[in-house]
Coordinates of C-alpha atoms in Angstrom, one line a residue:
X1 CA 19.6 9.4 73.0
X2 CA 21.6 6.6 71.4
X3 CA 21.7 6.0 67.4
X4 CA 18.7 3.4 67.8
X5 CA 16.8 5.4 70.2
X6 CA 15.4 8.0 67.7
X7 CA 11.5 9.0 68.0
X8 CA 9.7 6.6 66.7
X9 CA 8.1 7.2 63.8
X10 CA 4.1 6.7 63.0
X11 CA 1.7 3.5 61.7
X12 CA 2.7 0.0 61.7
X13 CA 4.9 -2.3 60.3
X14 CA 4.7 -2.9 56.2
X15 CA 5.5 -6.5 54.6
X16 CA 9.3 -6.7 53.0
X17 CA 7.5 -8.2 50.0
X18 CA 9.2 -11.6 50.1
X19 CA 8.9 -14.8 51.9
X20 CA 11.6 -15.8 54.5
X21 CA 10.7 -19.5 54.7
X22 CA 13.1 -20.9 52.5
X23 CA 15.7 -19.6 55.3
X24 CA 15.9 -22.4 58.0
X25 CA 16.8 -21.8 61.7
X26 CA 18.6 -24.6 63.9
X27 CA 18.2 -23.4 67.1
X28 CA 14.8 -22.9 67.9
X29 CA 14.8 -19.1 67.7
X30 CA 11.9 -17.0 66.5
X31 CA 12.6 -13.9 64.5
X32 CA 10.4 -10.8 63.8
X33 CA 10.7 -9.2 60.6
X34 CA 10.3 -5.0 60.7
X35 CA 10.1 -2.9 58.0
X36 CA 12.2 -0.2 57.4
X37 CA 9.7 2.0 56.1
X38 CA 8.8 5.3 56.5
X39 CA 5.5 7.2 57.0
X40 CA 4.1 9.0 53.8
X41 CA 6.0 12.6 53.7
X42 CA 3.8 15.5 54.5
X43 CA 3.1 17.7 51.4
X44 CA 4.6 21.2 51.2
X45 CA 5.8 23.6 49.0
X46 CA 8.6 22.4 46.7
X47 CA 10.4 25.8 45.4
X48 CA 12.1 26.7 48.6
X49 CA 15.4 25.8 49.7
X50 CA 18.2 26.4 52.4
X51 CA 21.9 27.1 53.0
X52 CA 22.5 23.7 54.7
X53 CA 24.1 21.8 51.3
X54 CA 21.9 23.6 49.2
X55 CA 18.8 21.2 49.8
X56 CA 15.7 22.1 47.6
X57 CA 12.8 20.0 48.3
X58 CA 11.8 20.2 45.1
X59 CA 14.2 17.9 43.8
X60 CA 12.5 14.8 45.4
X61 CA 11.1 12.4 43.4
X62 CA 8.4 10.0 44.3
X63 CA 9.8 8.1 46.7
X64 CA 9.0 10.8 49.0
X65 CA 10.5 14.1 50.8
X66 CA 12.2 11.8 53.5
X67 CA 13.9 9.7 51.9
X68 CA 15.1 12.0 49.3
X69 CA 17.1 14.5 52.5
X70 CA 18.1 11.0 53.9
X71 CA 19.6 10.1 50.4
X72 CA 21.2 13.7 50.2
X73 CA 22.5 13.5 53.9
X74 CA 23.8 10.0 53.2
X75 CA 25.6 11.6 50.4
X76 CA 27.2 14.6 52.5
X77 CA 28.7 12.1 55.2
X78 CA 29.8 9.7 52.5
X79 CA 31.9 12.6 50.1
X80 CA 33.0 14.6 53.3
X81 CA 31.0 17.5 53.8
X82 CA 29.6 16.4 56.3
X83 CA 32.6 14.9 58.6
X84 CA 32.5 12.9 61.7
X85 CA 31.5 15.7 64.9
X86 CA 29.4 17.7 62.6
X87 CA 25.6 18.7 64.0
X88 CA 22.9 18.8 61.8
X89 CA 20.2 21.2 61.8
X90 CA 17.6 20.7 64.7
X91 CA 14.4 19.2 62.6
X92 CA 12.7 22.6 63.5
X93 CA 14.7 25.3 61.8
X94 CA 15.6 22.8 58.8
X95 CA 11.5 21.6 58.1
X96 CA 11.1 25.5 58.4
X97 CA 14.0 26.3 55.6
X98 CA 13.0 23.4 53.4
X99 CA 9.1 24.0 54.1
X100 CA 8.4 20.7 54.7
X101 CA 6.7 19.3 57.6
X102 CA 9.2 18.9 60.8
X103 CA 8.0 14.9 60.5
X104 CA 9.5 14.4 57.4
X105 CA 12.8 16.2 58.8
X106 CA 12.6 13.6 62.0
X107 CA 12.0 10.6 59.5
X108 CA 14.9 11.2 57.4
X109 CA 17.2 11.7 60.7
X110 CA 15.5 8.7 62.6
X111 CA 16.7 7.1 59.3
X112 CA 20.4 8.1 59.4
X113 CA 20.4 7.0 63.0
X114 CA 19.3 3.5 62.6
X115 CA 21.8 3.4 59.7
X116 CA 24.4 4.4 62.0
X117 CA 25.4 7.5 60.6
X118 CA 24.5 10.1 63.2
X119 CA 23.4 10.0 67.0
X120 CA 20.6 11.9 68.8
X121 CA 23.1 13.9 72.2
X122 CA 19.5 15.8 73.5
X123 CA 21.0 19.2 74.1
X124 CA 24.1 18.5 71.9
X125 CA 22.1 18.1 69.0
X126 CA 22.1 15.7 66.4
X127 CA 25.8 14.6 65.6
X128 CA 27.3 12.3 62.9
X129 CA 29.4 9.7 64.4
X130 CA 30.8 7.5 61.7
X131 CA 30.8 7.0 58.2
X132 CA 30.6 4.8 55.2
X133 CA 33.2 2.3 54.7
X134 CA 35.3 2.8 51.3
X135 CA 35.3 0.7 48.8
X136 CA 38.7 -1.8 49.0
X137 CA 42.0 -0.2 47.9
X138 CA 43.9 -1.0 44.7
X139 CA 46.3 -4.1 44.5
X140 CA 49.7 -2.9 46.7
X141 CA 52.4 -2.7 44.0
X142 CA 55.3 -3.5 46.0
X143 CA 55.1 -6.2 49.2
X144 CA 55.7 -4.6 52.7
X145 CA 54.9 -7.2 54.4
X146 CA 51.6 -9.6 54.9
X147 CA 49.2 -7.0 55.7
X148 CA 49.9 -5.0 52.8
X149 CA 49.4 -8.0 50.6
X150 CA 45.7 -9.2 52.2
X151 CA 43.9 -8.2 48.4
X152 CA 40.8 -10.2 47.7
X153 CA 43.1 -12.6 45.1
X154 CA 45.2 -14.1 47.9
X155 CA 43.5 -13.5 51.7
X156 CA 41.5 -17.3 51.3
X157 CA 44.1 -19.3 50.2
X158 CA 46.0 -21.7 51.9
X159 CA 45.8 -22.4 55.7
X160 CA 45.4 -19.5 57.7
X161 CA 48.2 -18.2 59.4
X162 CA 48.6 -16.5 62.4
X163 CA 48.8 -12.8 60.6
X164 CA 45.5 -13.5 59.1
X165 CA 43.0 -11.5 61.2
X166 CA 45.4 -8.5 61.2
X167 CA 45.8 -8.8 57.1
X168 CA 41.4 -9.3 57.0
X169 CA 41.0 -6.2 59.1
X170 CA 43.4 -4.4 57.0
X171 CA 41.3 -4.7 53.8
X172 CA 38.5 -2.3 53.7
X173 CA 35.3 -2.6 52.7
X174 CA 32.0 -0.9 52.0
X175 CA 30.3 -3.9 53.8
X176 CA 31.7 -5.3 57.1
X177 CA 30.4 -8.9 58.5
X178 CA 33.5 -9.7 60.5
X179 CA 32.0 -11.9 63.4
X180 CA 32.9 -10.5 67.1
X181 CA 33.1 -7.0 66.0
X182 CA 30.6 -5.0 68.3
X183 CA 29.1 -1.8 67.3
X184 CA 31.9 0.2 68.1
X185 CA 29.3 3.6 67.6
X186 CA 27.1 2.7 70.5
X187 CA 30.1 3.1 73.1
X188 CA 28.3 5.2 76.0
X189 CA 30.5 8.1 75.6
X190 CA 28.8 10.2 77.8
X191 CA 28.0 7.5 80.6
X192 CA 32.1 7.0 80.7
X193 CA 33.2 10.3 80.4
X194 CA 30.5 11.0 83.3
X195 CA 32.3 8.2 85.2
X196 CA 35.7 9.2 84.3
X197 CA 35.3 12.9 86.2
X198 CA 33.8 11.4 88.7
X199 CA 36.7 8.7 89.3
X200 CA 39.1 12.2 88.5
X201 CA 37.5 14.0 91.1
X202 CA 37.8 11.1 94.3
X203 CA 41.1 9.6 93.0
X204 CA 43.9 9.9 95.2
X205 CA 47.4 10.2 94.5
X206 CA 48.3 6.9 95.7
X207 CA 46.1 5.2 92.9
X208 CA 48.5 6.8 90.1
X209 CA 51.1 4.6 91.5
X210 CA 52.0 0.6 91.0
X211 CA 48.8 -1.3 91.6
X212 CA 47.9 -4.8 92.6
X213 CA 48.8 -7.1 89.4
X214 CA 45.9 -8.6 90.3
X215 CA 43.8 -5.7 89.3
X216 CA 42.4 -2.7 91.0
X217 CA 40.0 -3.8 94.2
X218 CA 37.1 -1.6 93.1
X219 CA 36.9 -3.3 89.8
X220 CA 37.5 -6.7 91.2
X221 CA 34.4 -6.2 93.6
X222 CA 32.8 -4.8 90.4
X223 CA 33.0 -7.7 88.3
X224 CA 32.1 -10.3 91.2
X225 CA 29.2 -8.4 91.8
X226 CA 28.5 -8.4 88.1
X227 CA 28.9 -12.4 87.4
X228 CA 26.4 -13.1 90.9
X229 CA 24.0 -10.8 88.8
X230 CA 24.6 -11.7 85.1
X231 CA 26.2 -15.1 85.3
X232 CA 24.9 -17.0 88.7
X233 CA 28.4 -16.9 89.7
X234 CA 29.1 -16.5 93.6
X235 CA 32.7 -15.6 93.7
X236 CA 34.9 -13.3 96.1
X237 CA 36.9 -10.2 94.7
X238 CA 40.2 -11.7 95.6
X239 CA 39.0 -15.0 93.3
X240 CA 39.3 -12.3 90.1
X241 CA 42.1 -11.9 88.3
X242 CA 42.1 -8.4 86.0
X243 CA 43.9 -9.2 82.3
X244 CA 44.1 -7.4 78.7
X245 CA 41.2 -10.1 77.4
X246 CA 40.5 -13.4 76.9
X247 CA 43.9 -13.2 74.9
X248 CA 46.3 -12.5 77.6
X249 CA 44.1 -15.0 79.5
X250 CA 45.1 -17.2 77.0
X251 CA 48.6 -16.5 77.3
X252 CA 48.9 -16.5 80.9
X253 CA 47.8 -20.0 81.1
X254 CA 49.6 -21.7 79.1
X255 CA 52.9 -22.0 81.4
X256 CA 50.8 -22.8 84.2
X257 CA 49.2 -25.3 82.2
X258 CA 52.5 -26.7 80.7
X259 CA 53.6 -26.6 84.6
X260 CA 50.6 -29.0 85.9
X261 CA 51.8 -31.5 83.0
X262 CA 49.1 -30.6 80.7
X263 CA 50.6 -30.2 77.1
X264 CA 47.4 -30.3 75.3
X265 CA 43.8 -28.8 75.2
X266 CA 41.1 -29.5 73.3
X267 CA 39.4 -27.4 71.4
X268 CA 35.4 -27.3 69.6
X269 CA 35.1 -28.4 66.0
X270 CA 33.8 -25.9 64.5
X271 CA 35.9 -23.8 66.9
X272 CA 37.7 -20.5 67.1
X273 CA 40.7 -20.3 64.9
X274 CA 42.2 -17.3 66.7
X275 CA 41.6 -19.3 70.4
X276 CA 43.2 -22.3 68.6
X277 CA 45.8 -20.1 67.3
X278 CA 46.6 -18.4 70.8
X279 CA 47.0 -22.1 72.4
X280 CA 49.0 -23.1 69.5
X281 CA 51.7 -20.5 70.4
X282 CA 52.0 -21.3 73.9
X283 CA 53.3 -24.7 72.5
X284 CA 50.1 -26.8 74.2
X285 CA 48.5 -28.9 71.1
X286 CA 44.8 -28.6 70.0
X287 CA 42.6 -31.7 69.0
X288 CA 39.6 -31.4 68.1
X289 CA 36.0 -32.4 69.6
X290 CA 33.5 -32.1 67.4
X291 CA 30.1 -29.9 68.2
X292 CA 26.4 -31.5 67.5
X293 CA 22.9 -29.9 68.3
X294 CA 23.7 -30.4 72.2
X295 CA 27.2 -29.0 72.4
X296 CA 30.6 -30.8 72.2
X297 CA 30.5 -34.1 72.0
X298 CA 32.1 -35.7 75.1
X299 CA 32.7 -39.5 74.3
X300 CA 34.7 -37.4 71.5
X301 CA 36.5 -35.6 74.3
X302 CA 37.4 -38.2 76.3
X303 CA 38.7 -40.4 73.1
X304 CA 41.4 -37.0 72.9
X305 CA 43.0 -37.8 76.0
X306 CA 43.5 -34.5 76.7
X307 CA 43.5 -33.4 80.3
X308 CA 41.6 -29.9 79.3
X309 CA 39.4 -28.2 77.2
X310 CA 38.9 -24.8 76.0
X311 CA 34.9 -24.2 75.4
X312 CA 32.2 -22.1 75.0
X313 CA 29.1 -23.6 76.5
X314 CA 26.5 -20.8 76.4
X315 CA 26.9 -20.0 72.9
X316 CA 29.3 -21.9 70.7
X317 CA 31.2 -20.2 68.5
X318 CA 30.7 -20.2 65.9
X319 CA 27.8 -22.7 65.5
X320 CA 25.9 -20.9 68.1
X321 CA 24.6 -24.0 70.0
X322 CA 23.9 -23.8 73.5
X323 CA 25.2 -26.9 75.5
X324 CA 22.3 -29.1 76.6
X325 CA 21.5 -29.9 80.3
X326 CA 22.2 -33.6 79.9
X327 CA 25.4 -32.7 77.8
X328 CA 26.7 -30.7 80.6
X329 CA 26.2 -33.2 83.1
X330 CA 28.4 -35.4 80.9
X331 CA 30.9 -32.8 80.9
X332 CA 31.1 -32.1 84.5
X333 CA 31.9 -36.0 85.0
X334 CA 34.3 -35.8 83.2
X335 CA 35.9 -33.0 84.8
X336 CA 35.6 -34.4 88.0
X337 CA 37.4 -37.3 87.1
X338 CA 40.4 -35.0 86.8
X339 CA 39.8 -33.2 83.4
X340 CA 39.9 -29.3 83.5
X341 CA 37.0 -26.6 81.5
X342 CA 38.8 -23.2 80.2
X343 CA 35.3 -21.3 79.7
X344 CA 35.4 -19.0 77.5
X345 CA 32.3 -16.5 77.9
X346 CA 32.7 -14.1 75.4
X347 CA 29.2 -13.1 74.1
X348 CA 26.8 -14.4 76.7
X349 CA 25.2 -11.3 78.0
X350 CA 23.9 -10.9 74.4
X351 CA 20.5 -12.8 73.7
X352 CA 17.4 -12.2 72.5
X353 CA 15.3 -15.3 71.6
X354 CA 16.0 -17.7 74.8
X355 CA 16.1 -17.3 78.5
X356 CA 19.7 -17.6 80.2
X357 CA 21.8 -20.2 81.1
X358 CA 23.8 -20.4 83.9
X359 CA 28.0 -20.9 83.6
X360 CA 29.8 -23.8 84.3
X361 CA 31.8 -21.8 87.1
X362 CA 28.6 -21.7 89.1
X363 CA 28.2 -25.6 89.0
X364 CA 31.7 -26.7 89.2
X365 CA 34.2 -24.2 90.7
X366 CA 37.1 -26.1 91.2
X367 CA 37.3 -27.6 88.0
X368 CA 36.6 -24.4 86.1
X369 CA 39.2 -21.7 84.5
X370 CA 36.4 -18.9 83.8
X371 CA 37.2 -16.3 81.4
X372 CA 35.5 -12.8 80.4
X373 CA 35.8 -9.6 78.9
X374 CA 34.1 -6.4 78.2
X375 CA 35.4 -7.1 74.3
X376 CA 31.9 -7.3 73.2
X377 CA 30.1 -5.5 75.6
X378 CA 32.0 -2.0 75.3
X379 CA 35.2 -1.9 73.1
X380 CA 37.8 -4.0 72.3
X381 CA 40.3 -1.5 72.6
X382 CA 39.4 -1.1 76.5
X383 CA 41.8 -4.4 76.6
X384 CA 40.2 -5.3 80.1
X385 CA 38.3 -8.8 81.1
X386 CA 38.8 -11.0 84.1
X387 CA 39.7 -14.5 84.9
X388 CA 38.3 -16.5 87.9
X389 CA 40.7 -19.8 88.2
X390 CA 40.0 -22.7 90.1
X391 CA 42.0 -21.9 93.5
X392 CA 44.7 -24.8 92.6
X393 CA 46.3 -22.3 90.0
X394 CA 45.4 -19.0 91.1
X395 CA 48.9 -17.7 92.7
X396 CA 50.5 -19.0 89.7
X397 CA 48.3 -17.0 87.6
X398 CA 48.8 -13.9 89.4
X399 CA 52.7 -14.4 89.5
X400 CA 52.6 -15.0 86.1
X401 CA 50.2 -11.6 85.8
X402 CA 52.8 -9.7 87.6
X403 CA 56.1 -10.8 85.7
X404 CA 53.7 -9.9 82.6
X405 CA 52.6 -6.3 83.1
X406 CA 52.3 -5.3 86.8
X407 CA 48.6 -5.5 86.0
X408 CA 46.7 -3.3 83.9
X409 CA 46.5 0.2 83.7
X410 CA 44.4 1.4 87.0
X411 CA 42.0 4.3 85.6
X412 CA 40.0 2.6 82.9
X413 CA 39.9 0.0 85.3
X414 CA 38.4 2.4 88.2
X415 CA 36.0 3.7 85.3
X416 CA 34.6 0.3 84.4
X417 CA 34.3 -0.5 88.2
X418 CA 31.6 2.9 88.3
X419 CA 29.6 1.8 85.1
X420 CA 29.0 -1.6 86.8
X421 CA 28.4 -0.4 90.3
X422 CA 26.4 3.1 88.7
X423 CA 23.8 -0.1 86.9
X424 CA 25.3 2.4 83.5
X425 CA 26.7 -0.8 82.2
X426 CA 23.7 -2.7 82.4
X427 CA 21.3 0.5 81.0
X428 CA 24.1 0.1 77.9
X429 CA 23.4 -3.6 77.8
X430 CA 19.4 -3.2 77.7
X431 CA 19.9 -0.4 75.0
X432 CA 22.0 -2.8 72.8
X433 CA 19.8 -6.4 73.0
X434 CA 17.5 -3.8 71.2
X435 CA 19.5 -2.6 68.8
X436 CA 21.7 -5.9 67.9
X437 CA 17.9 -8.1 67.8
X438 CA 16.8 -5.2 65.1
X439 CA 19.9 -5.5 63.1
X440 CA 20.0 -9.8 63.5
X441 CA 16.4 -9.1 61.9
X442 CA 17.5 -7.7 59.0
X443 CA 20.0 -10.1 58.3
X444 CA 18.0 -12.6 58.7
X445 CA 15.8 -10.8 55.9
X446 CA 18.4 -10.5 54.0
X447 CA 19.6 -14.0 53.8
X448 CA 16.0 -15.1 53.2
X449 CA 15.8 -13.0 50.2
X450 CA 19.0 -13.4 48.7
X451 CA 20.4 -16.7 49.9
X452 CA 17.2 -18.9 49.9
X453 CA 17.7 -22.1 50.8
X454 CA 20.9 -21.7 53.1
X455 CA 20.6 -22.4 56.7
X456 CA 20.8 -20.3 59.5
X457 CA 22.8 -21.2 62.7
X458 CA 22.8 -19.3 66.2
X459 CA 20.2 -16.3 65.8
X460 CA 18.9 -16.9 69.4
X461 CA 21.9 -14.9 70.6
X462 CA 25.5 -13.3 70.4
X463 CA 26.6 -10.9 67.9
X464 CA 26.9 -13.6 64.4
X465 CA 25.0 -15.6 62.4
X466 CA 26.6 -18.9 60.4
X467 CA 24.9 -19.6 57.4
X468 CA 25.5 -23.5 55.5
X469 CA 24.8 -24.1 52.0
X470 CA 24.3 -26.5 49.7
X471 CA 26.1 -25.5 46.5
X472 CA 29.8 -27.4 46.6
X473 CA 31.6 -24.1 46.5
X474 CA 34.3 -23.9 49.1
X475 CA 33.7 -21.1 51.6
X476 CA 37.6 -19.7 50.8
X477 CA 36.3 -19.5 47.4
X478 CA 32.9 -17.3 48.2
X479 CA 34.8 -15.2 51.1
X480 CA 37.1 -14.3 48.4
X481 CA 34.7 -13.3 45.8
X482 CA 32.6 -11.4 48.5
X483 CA 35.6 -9.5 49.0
X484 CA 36.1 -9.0 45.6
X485 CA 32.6 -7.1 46.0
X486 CA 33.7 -5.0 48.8
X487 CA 31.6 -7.9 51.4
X488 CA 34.2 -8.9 54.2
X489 CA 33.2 -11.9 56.0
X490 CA 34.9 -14.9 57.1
X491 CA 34.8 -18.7 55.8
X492 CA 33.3 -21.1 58.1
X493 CA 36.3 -23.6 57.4
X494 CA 38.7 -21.5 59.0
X495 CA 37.3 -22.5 62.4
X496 CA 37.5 -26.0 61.5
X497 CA 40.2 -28.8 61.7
X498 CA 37.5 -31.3 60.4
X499 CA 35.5 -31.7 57.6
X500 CA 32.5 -30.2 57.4
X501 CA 29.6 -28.4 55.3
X502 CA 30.5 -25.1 53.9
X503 CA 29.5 -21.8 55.1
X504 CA 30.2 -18.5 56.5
X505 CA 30.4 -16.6 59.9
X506 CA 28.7 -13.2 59.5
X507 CA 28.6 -10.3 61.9
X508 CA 25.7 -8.2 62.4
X509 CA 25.8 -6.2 65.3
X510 CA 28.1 -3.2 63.6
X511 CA 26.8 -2.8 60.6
X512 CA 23.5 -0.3 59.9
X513 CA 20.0 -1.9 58.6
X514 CA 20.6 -0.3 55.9
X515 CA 24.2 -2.1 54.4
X516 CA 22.4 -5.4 55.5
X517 CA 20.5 -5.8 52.5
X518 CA 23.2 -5.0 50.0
X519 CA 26.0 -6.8 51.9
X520 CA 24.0 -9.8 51.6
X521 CA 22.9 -9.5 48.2
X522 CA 26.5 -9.5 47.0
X523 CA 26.9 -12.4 48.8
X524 CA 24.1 -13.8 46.9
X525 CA 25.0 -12.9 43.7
X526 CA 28.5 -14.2 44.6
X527 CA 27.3 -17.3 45.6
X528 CA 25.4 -17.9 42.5
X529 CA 28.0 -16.8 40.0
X530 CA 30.5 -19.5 41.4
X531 CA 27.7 -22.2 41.2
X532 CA 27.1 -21.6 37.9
X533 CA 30.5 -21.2 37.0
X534 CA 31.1 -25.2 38.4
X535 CA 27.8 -26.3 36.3
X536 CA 29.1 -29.0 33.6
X537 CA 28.5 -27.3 30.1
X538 CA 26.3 -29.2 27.7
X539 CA 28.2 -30.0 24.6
X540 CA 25.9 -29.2 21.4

């Protein structure tokens, strides 16, 4: 079982005791609100006790037996003795030990698993797999460099530079809302260790030599197969190009775009600053369109000049926005009038409130640089995604793909290509719109409680939230002093070139149920500290 496919436990739903209307939601979604609480613990006798961490069950107070061992087991995983790989008890012989019921055992595990802390591996027992952050280190004392001098004081100010994401995920926090970060503890282990011996056991020595820099053929036919299913688009495997992520997508384009005379691409306001930031490098410039409620604006687009555009139609990051119908028909016209679309499809398999929409690859192929990745589905560290270029620039893509890197390496990519063609991948897809919707829920409880008022943008989808607010406090200013909490998170106008409303991009999808509610708080109390702190003072 996965960490959010614990038994469930019994009775219904309880109210969280507040009321989430002041929160508002811009696109349309719908949002259900489930308690995280438990079933009353069954009585039992209270002066017996065990070996395992020297639990006594008479040392719970009222809120009840499981919560108390989910308290102590928290504590165990947090201070050590309890360390990443460790098995618990099964709930049998510890309920026996503690004599307790074996549902209040199972309720305090079902717990840790939804916070993230441990995983249910059937036979293998019940595991922990990761735990708590730490709260952020002391002030460096000497400078080694820009990473080592990302503290909370000096992270948020001035214009971001290109070290900035490396010096944000230096920091550590107890709290982590960093948008695009998937929940790195779901990774089906087993499924790709299962597909790993399997690719082992049929390879042939000739694979372990130089491969197509195009990418390996089973994974090529993997991932057309995959975008017919997922995406509605009809390509051939020789139409795939295999690359290290949308990044090295990035940077494989921009001399073949320099090439075709294009030395600029516009880019979404809001927009991504790291996608800004790679096309910034490769020497193209970036102007910016701005985003409404039906996508980028394209009278905007066309007043640019610029002979392409880098966007993300299905769910704009980081607004969240999906682009209308009539907006994309705009947007096709103008790429048919010689313009070019760089799509960047980096979340879209993940939604939850609103049925799918279609790439702009499947409506305009010629006129459409498609670009994916497995970033958000599996790992980033798998560094593998694809690229399906309109067929004007596709040998100069793969030459440039082969002075690169001689293509990527060929196992991981053979494993992949068995998830997809096994239907693993897609079993891992199903298992995490559960888990992801759960989490989005409680953040969206959270703000509600703790940030009334603000606005909610994007929960239909992805793996973010962008929350506005009213208060004239810059969003550099709250990032920092969310930091200063031990909250990471990034400030909405870091993916602006405009102006625009203040805000912040949060990430939900890694981080347990159970940090939601205090991460956000602090970004509450945050918020309301720097308001007050801006209030003129009344002069007696």
């Amino acid at each position: 079982m996965g960490p959010d496919s614990a038994p469930p436990r019994a009775g219904g739903a309880a109210s969280h005791g507040f009321d989430p209307a002041p929160a508002r939601f811009l696109d349309g979604s719908s949002a259900s609100h489930a308690s995280d609480r438990g079933p009353s613990p069954a009585p039992g006798p209270s002066t017996y006790g065990s070996d395992f961490l020297q639990l006594d069950a008479g040392d719970a107070s009222g809120a009840g037996k499981a919560e108390w061992l989910a308290t102590r087991l928290r504590q165990a995983i947090a201070d050590g003795r309890l360390a990443v790989g460790s098995r618990l008890p099964p709930t049998r012989v510890l309920a026996g030990e503690l004599r307790v019921s074996r549902g209040v055992v199972t309720e305090a595990y079902r717990r840790l698993t939804e916070d993230g802390h441990v995983e249910g591996r059937r036979r293998g027992g019940t595991v922990v797999v990761a735990a708590p952050a730490v709260p952020p280190p002391a002030p460096p004392t000497g400078r080694t460099g820009a990473v080592d001098d990302a503290v909370p004081g000096t992270l948020f100010v001035g214009e971001p530079g290109a070290e900035v994401f490396d010096a944000l995920r230096a920091v550590r926090a107890r709290v982590d809302f960093t948008p695009g970060q998937p929940d790195l503890a779901a990774f089906p282990r087993t499924a790709w260790l299962r597909a790993e011996r399997a690719v082992l056991t049929d390879l042939s020595a000739e694979h372990l030599g130089y491969g197509d820099p195009r990418g390996a053929p089973q994974l090529r036919r993997a991932v057309a197969r995959w975008l017919a299913r997922s995406r509605g688009i009809r390509v051939e495997a020789d139409e795939v190009l295999i690359v290290a992520g949308t990044a090295q997508a990035l940077t494989l384009l921009h001399p073949v775009l320099r090439a075709a005379g294009i030395d600029s691409v516009a880019v979404e306001d809001p927009g991504s600053l790291g996608t800004r930031q790679h096309l910034l490098n490769g020497a193209l410039a970036t102007p910016p369109v701005p985003v409404d409620d039906d996508g980028v604006r394209v009278d905007a687009l066309r007043a640019t000049g610029a002979r392409a555009a880098l966007l993300t139609p299905a769910h704009q990051f980081p607004t969240g926005v999906v682009m209308s119908g009539e907006r994309r028909r705009e947007l096709l016209r103008w790429a048919e009038e010689g313009g070019l679309i760089v799509e960047d499809d980096y979340d879209a398999e993940h939604r939850y409130d609103r049925p799918p929409v279609p790439a702009l690859r499947a409506l305009l192929a010629d006129h459409v640089c498609y670009a994916g990745s497995v970033s958000k589905l599996l790992a980033p560290a798998l560094r593998i995604g694809w690229l399906v270029p309109p067929p004007r620039y596709r040998d100069a893509l793969t030459e440039a793909k082969r002075f690169t890197d001689l293509g990527n390496a060929v196992l991981p990519q053979l494993v992949l290509a068995r998830l997809m063609d096994s239907g693993d991948l897609e079993r891992h897809l199903r298992l995490l719109r559960g888990r992801h919707r759960r989490r989005r829920d409680a953040m969206i409880d959270a703000i509600a409680a703790h940030l009334p008022g603000a606005t909610v943008h994007g929960a239909a989808a992805g793996l973010h939230l962008t929350v506005t607010y009213t208060p004239q406090v810059p969003d550099t200013e709250l990032a920092a002093a969310a930091l200063a909490r031990g909250v990471k998170c990034q400030p909405l106008s870091w993916h602006r070139q405009l102006p625009g409303r203040p805000g912040l991009v949060l990430g939900y999808a890694a981080t347990p149920p159970g940090a939601m509610a205090e991460g956000v708080a602090a970004l509450g109390e945050a918020l309301r500290t720097l308001s007050q702190n801006r209030l003129p003072r009344k002069h007696p």
